[in-house]
Short mmCIF file of C-alpha atoms and ligand atoms in Angstrom, two decimals:
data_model
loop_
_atom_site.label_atom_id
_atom_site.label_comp_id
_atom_site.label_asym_id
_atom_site.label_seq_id
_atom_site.Cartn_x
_atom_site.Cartn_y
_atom_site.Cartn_z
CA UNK A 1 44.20 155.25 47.57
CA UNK A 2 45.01 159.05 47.29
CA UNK A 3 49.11 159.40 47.34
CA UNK A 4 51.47 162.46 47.36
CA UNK A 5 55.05 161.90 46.95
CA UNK A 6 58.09 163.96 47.91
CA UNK A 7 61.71 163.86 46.30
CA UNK A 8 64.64 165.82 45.82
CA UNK A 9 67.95 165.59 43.84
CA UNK A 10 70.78 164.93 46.15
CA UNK A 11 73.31 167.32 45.42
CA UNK A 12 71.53 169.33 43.13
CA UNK A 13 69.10 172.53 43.71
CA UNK A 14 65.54 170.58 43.05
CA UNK A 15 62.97 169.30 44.76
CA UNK A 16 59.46 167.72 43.90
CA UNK A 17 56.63 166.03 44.24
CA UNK A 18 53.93 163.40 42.46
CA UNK A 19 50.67 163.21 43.17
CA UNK A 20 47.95 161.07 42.30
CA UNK A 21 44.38 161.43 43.73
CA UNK A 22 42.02 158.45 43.14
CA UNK A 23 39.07 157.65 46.29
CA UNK A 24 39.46 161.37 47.06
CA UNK A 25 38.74 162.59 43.64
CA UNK A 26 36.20 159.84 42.63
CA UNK A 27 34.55 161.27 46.04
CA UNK A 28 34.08 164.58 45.00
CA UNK A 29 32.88 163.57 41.53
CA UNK A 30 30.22 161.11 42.99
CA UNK A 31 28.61 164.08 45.04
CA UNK A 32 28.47 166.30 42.21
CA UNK A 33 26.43 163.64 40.05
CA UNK A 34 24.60 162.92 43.02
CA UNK A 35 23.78 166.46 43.02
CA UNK A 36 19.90 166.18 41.49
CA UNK A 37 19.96 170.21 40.84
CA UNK A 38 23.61 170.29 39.01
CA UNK A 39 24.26 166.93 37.64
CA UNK A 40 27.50 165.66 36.85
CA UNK A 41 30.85 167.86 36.04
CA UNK A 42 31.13 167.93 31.84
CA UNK A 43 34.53 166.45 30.89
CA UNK A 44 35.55 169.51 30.06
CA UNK A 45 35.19 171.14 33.61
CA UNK A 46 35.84 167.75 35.35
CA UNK A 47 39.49 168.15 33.75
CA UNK A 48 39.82 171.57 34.75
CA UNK A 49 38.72 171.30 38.82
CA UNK A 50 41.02 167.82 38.98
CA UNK A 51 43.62 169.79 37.58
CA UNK A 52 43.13 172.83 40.27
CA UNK A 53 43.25 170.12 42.97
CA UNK A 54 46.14 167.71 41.81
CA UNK A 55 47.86 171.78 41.98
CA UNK A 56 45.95 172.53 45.28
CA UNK A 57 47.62 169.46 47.02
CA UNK A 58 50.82 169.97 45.36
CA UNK A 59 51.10 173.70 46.61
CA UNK A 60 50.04 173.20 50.12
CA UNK A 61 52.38 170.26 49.76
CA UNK A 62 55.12 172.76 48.96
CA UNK A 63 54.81 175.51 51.03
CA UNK A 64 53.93 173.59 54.38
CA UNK A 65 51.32 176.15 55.52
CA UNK A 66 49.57 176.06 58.85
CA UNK A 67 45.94 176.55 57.17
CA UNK A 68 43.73 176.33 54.58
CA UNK A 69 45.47 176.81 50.92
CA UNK A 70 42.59 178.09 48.62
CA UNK A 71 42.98 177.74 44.80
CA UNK A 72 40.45 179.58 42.88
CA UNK A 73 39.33 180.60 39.18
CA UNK A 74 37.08 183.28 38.84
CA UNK A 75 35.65 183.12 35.55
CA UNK A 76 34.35 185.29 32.68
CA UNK A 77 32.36 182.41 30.57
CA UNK A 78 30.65 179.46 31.18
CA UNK A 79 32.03 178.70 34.25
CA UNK A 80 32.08 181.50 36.82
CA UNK A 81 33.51 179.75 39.78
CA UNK A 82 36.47 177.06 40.83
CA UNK A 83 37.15 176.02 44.04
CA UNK A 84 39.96 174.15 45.69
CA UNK A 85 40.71 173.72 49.34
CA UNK A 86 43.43 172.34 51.17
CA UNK A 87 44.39 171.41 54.53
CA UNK A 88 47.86 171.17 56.29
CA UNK A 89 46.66 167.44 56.57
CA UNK A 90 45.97 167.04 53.10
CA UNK A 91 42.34 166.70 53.55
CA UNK A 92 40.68 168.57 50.20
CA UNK A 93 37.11 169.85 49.08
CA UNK A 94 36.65 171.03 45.24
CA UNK A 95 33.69 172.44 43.37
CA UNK A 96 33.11 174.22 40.46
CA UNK A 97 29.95 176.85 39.87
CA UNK A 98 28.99 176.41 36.03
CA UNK A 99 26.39 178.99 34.67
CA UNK A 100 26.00 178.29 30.42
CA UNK A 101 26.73 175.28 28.76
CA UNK A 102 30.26 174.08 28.46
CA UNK A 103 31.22 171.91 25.21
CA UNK A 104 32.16 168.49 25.13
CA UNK A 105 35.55 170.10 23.81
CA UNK A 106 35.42 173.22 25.10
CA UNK A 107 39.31 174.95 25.79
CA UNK A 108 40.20 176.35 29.56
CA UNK A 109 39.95 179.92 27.56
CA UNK A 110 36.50 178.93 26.49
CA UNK A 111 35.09 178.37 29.72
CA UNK A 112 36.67 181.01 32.26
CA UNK A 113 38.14 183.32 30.11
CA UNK A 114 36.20 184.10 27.21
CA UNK A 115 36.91 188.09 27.02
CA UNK A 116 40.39 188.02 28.57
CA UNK A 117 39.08 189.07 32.29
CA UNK A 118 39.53 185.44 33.90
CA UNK A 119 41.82 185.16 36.98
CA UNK A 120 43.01 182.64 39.32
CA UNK A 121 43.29 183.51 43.07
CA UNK A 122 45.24 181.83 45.37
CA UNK A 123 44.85 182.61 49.09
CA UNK A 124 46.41 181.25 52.33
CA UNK A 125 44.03 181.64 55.38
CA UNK A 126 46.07 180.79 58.39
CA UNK A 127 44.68 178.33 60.85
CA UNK A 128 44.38 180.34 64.07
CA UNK A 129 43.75 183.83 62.21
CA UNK A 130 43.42 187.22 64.98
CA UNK A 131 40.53 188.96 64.08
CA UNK A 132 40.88 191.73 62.48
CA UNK A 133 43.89 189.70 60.23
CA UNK A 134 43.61 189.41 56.63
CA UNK A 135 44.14 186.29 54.61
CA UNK A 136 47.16 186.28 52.60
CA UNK A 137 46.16 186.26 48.62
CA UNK A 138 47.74 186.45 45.25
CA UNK A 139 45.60 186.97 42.07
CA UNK A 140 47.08 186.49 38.44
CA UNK A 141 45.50 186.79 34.95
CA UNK A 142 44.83 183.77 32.43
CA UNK A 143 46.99 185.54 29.91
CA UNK A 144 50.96 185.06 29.72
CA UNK A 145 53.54 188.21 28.68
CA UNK A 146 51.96 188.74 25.50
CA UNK A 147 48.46 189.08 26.91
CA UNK A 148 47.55 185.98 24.83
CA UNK A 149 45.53 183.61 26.61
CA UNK A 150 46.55 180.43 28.36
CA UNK A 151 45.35 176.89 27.89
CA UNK A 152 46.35 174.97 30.60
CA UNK A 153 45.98 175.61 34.50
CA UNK A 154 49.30 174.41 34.45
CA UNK A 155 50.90 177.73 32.80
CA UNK A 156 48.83 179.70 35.25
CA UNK A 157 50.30 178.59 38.19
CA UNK A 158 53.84 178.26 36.94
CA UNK A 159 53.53 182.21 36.26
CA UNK A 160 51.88 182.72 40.07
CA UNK A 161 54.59 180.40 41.35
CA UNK A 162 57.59 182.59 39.76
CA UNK A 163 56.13 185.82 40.66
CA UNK A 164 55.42 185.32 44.00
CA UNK A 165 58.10 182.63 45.55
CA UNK A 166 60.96 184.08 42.67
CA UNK A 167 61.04 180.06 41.79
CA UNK A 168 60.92 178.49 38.45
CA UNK A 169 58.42 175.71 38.93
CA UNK A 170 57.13 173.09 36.27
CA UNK A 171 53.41 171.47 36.85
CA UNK A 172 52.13 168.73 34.89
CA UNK A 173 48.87 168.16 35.07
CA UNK A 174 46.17 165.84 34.28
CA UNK A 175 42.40 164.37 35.16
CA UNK A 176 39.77 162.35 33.82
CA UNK A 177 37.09 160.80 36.03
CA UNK A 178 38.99 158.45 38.15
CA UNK A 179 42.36 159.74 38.54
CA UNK A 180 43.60 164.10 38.79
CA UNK A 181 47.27 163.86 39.00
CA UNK A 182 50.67 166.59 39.05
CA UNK A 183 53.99 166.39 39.17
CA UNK A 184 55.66 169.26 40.46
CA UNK A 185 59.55 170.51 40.19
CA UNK A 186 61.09 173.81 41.43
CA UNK A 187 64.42 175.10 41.07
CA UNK A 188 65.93 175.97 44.25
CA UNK A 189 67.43 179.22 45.19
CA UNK A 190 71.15 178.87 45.84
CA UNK A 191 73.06 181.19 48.60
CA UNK A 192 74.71 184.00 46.65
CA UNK A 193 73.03 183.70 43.46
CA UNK A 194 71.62 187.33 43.30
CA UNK A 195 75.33 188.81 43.50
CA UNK A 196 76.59 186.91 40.91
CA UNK A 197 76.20 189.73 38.03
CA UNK A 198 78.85 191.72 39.94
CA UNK A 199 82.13 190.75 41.79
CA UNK A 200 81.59 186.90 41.97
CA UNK A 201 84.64 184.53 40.78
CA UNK A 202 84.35 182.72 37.52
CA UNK A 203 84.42 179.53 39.10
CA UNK A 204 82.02 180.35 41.48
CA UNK A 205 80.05 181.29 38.32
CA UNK A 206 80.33 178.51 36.98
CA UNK A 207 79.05 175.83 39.77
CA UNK A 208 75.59 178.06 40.03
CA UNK A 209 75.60 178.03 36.15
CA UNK A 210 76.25 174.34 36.19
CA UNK A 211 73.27 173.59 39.04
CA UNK A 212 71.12 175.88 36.85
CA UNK A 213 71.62 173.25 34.10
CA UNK A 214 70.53 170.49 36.06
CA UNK A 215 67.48 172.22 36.40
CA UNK A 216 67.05 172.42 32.62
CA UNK A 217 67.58 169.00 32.39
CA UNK A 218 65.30 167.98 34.88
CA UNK A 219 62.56 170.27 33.57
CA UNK A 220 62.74 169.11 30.27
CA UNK A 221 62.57 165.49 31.78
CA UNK A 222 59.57 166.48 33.62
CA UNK A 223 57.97 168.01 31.06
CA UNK A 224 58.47 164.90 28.53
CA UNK A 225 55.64 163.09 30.92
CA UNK A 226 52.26 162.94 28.65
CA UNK A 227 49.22 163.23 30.34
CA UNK A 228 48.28 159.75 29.87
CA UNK A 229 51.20 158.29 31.56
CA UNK A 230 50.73 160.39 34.16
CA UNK A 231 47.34 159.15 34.42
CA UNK A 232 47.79 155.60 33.97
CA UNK A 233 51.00 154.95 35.48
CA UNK A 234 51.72 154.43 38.80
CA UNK A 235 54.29 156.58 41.29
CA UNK A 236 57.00 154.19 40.77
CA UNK A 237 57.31 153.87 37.02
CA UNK A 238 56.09 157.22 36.14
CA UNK A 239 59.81 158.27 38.85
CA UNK A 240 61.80 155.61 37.51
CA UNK A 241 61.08 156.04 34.01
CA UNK A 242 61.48 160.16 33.46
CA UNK A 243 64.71 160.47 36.78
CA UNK A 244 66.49 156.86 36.58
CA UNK A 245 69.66 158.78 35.70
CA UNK A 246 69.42 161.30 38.65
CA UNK A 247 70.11 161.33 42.47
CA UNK A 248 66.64 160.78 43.32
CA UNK A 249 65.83 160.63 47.00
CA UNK A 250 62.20 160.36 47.72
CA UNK A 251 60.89 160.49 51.67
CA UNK A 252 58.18 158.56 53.41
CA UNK A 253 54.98 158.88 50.85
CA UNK A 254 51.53 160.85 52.39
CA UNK A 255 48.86 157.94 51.77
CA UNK A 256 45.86 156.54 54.05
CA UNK A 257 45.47 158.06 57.16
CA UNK A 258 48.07 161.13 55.80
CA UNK A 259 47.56 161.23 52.32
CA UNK A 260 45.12 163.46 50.36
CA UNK A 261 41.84 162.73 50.99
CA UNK A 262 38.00 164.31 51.22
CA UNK A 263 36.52 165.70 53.42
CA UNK A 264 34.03 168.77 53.87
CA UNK A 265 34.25 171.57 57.04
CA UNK A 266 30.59 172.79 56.54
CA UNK A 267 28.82 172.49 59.50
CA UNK A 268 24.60 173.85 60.35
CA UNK A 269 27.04 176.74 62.96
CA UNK A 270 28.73 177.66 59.89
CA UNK A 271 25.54 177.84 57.53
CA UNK A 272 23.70 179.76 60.31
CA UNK A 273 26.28 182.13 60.33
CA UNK A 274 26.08 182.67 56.91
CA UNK A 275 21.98 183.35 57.20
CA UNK A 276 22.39 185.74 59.71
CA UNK A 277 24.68 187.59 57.54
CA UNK A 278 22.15 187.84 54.76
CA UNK A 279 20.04 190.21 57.64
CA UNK A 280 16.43 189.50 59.07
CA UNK A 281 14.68 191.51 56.20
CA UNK A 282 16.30 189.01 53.59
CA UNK A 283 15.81 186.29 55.94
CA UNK A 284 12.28 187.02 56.14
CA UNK A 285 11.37 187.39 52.70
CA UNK A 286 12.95 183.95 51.92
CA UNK A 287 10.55 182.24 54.53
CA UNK A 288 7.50 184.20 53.49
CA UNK A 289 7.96 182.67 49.97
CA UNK A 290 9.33 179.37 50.66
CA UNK A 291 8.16 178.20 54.44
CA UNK A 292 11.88 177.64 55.32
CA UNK A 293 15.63 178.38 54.35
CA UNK A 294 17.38 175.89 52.43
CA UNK A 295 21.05 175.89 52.05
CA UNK A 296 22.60 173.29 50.13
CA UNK A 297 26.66 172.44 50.37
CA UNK A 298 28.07 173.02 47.13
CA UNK A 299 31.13 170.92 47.98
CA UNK A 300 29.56 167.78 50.16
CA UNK A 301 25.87 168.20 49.05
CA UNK A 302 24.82 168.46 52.41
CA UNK A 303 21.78 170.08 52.81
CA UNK A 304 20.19 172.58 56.24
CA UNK A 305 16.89 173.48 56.41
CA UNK A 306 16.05 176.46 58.80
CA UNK A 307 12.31 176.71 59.93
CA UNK A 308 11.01 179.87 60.94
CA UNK A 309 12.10 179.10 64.70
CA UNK A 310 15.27 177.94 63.63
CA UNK A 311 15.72 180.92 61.20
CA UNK A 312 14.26 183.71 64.24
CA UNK A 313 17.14 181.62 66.45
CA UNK A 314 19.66 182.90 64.61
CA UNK A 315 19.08 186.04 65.29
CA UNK A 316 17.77 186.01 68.93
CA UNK A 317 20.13 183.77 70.06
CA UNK A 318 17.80 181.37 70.97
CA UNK A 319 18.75 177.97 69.11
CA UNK A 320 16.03 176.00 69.64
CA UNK A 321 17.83 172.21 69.24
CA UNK A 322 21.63 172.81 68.17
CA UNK A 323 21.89 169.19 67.66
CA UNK A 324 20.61 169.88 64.13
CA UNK A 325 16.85 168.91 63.79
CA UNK A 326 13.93 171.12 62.69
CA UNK A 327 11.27 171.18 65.14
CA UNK A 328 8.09 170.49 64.02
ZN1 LIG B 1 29.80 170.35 52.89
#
């Protein structure tokens, strides 16, 4: 089952979290390669959307946000789209949109950001948004400082993490095609710390330079983990064996019923919606060449079908059987 695991240091300024998504992962994975049009996620790409949602869970894990958390990569190669959504409860969705061939060992640069114009978005769409009210989002580039480009999703988010909470964060990351994992630490702001350049006492200076080292230690602990352990291991040995010499304290673990898990909010409302945006011109022109309007769910691989009554519904207001079935 799909776990997430929170901890802190007692004592010192660092918190974190494990997480280790199995059913829900294997889920999303099964209705890709179920998926008769797409086929199944290359390794490549499978690695890189486990990775966004091992992150995606770990985020909204962090931040405690009363809505959706939405991780995406919007590529200039191969692969032009990643998706990752997250729910206060933990429940997830995932898909990627893949447009050329991606190879067998094809590098994160080599699928979304072949000429340097790749970026990752991520956006926090509150629950019970006015209308009118914007989502909150913040975009960063797949290059570091030097504009060189970065290999691991990891990296990415560390950077977006820094820049927009002021928190130095290490992510490990890791998925294959049964497990997408992360471990997550962040350094902790501590009261004061922002004055210390100026009038503060030396030994005052000294206890924030001395909690700032236990970050450095636990970071490099952290970042010892290889990707196989974190893959193979379970929650308990991969904790004991990198903190067993720190104040661990871990709370009450989010599996089952509270853990990660899947689940898709597309609905036929929500699809019909999206028809009616395309305009009854469009709409039209779709049913003269096809007899009917099929939308497909990229993350479930659900699929509607709108008629031409159901499709001249839409836009009269006249839904002629809501509970979902053409009428023939
Ligand atoms: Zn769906």
């Amino acid at each position: 089952m799909s776990e997430l695991h929170k901890f802190i240091f007692e004592g010192l300024p660092v918190r974190g979290m494990l997480v280790r998504l199995t059913d829900a992962w294997q889920d999303i994975l099964a209705r890709r390669a179920a998926n008769s049009e797409t086929g199944a996620y290359p390794a490549p790409v499978r690695q890189l959307l486990g990775e966004m949602a091992a992150a995606g869970v770990l985020m909204q894990g962090n931040i405690k946000f009363n809505g959706a958390l939405v991780l995406q990569i919007f590529g200039d190669g191969p692969v032009k789209l990643g998706v990752v959504e997250v729910q206060p409860d933990f429940s997830l969705r995932a898909t990627c949109t893949q447009v050329g061939d991606v190879a067998e060992d094809a590098s994160l640069s080599q699928m979304v950001n072949v000429n340097n114009q790749g970026r990752c978005a991520i956006t926090l769409d509150p629950q019970d948004r006015l209308p009118g009210q914007q989502p909150y989002q913040g975009v960063v580039p797949l290059f570091g400082d030097q504009g060189e480009k970065l290999e691991n999703i990891s990296e990415v988010l560390e950077h977006y993490m820094l820049q927009s909470e002021q928190l130095d964060t290490v992510l490990v990351l890791a998925a294959d095609d049964k497990v997408a994992a992360g471990l997550l630490i962040q350094r902790l702001p501590i009261e004061g710390e922002g004055n210390l350049a100026g009038k503060a006492d030396s030994v005052e200076r000294e206890a924030v330079l001395g909690q700032s080292e236990d970050f450095s230690r636990i970071a490099i602990l952290t970042k010892s983990l290889k990707r196989e352990e974190l893959l193979t291991l379970d929650a308990e040995t991969i904790l004991h064996r990198l903190y067993w010499e720190e104040p661990l304290a871990r709370f009450e673990p989010f599996i089952g019923e509270t853990g990660p898990r899947f689940a898709c909010r597309c609905s036929r409302e929500r699809v019909g919606n999206m028809i009616r945006s395309l305009g009854t011109e469009e709409v039209e022109s779709i049913i003269a060449e096809r007899g009917q309007v099929d939308v497909g769910c990229d993350f479930c691989g659900a699929e509607y079908q709108f008629d031409p009554v159901d499709a001249a519904g839409l836009f009269t207001g006249l839904v002629p059987d809501p509970s979902g079935g053409s009428v023939h």
